[in-house]
Amino acid sequence: MYHVQDEASLLRASLDGEVEAWGEIVNRYKEAVFGLCLGFLRNHADAEDISHDTFIRAYENLYRYRVEKRFSTWIFTIASNLCRNRLRYRRHHPIAPLPAQMEGGCNPATTIAQEDRQAQIRQGLSRLPYRYRTPITLRYYNDLSYHQIARILSLPEGTVKTHIYRGKALLRQEIGEMEVINHA
Amino acid sequence: MHEDKLEKLLRDTLQQEVSKERHYLDGLEKKIVAELTGQLPKRGWLQTLTQLFAQMQRSRRRQLTVIGITAVIFLFLGIFVSERVPLVRGLFSVYDKQQKATIATNSDEGQLLFVMPAPGAQTVAVVGSFNNWKPILLTDEDKDGIWLTNLSLPPGRYEYAFVVDGRWWGQDPLADEYVRSFGGYNSVRYVGYAGDKI
């Protein structure tokens, strides 16, 4: 019933307490939110937790959402804040290293150049400082404009551009170094 | 590595990463719906008030509207009166000046400040038992309608009254007490005794 409705109607229905309508919103945004969390946190268990918490928190505070603003920006802002809190928590409660699947690594079985490159990117992203990783994820996974990223992260647009530029420069450097090691 | 190539690689990597982990999201919406069933989103205070108002019976709503409008009218009337009516405005200023005078005279007992709000008056004088009821003129240097004078008096009880443009004004709101005198009132202030107001 709900899957054919437009976003505004779904949000209005959710605000009236129709949780099924909110379920449809979750269905539409879960992948984008999860991708954002995964990009930020580099850990699927935390990303899963935060995605769940984001939708619960957003539903509880739905009255704060203003219809004239983009819903995606609003929900990404919630997710981004929750991710930041989780990272702060992780500083004092570190977890075991990520499984090889997430880290990639130089698995001899996956010697195809493209896969190697992706593994290097994954490794590079995990090492990248959080302040560079977040705008890069929002830009290249969520396909957001600099303006939207600036609003989500509460940063000036210029700072966002600088962080993305520096993040990419660091990634390029890391990939270069890894290639040198692999070829040696 | 070329800029476009790196960006494409970033996009592909992030998307592939999510598609590999997508199975974690299976049934997330159902889980959330089950968790939230029976729970309403929170409401802001404005929305709560609007909803309460909408739920009220029509007659009750009308009553509340009338009470609200009346309260607002009285509030504005009160502000208007306190701003426009000189006596009310004057009283506030008098208390303010009296407070300042009290602070000023703490180190110098026997100083008695006489204050009289009389906007538009030509002359204001104080007469009292301290000088055999001869008028002592009050001044209004800042032209705000508040007339005042400061007298040095020995400890004692003093009856007094103001004379505003020739009219007797015997009830000073700042007096310690009042006494009847010749069919009217005089004010009384104490100087130098324990418990006096100066």
PDB file of N, CA and C in Angstrom, chain A residues 7 28 44 76 113 124 137 148-149 176 178:
ATOM      1  N   GLU A   7       7.122  10.635  -0.977  1.00  0.00           N
ATOM      2  CA  GLU A   7       7.830  10.759   0.294  1.00  0.00           C
ATOM      3  C   GLU A   7       7.084  11.648   1.304  1.00  0.00           C
ATOM      4  N   ARG A  28      13.324   2.679   1.778  1.00  0.00           N
ATOM      5  CA  ARG A  28      13.884   3.515   0.710  1.00  0.00           C
ATOM      6  C   ARG A  28      15.273   4.061   1.063  1.00  0.00           C
ATOM      7  N   HIS A  44      31.117  -3.185   9.734  1.00  0.00           N
ATOM      8  CA  HIS A  44      29.719  -3.460   9.367  1.00  0.00           C
ATOM      9  C   HIS A  44      28.801  -3.607  10.580  1.00  0.00           C
ATOM     10  N   PHE A  76      20.584  11.991   6.950  1.00  0.00           N
ATOM     11  CA  PHE A  76      22.045  11.804   6.894  1.00  0.00           C
ATOM     12  C   PHE A  76      22.721  12.574   8.030  1.00  0.00           C
ATOM     13  N   ALA A 113      43.736  -6.888 -11.258  1.00  0.00           N
ATOM     14  CA  ALA A 113      44.191  -5.522 -10.949  1.00  0.00           C
ATOM     15  C   ALA A 113      43.105  -4.670 -10.307  1.00  0.00           C
ATOM     16  N   GLY A 124      43.079   2.129   2.410  1.00  0.00           N
ATOM     17  CA  GLY A 124      43.394   3.561   2.505  1.00  0.00           C
ATOM     18  C   GLY A 124      42.305   4.318   3.243  1.00  0.00           C
ATOM     19  N   THR A 137      32.988   9.876   1.741  1.00  0.00           N
ATOM     20  CA  THR A 137      31.876   8.907   1.652  1.00  0.00           C
ATOM     21  C   THR A 137      30.605   9.590   1.158  1.00  0.00           C
ATOM     22  N   GLN A 148      25.307  20.219   0.309  1.00  0.00           N
ATOM     23  CA  GLN A 148      24.595  19.286   1.198  1.00  0.00           C
ATOM     24  C   GLN A 148      25.543  18.689   2.246  1.00  0.00           C
ATOM     25  N   ILE A 149      26.740  18.346   1.796  1.00  0.00           N
ATOM     26  CA  ILE A 149      27.728  17.758   2.724  1.00  0.00           C
ATOM     27  C   ILE A 149      28.041  18.771   3.829  1.00  0.00           C
ATOM     28  N   GLY A 176      49.937   4.669  -4.061  1.00  0.00           N
ATOM     29  CA  GLY A 176      51.276   4.701  -4.685  1.00  0.00           C
ATOM     30  C   GLY A 176      52.273   3.898  -3.877  1.00  0.00           C
ATOM     31  N   MET A 178      51.666   1.525  -1.703  1.00  0.00           N
ATOM     32  CA  MET A 178      51.330   0.096  -1.699  1.00  0.00           C
ATOM     33  C   MET A 178      51.788  -0.566  -2.992  1.00  0.00           C
TER      34      MET A 178
END
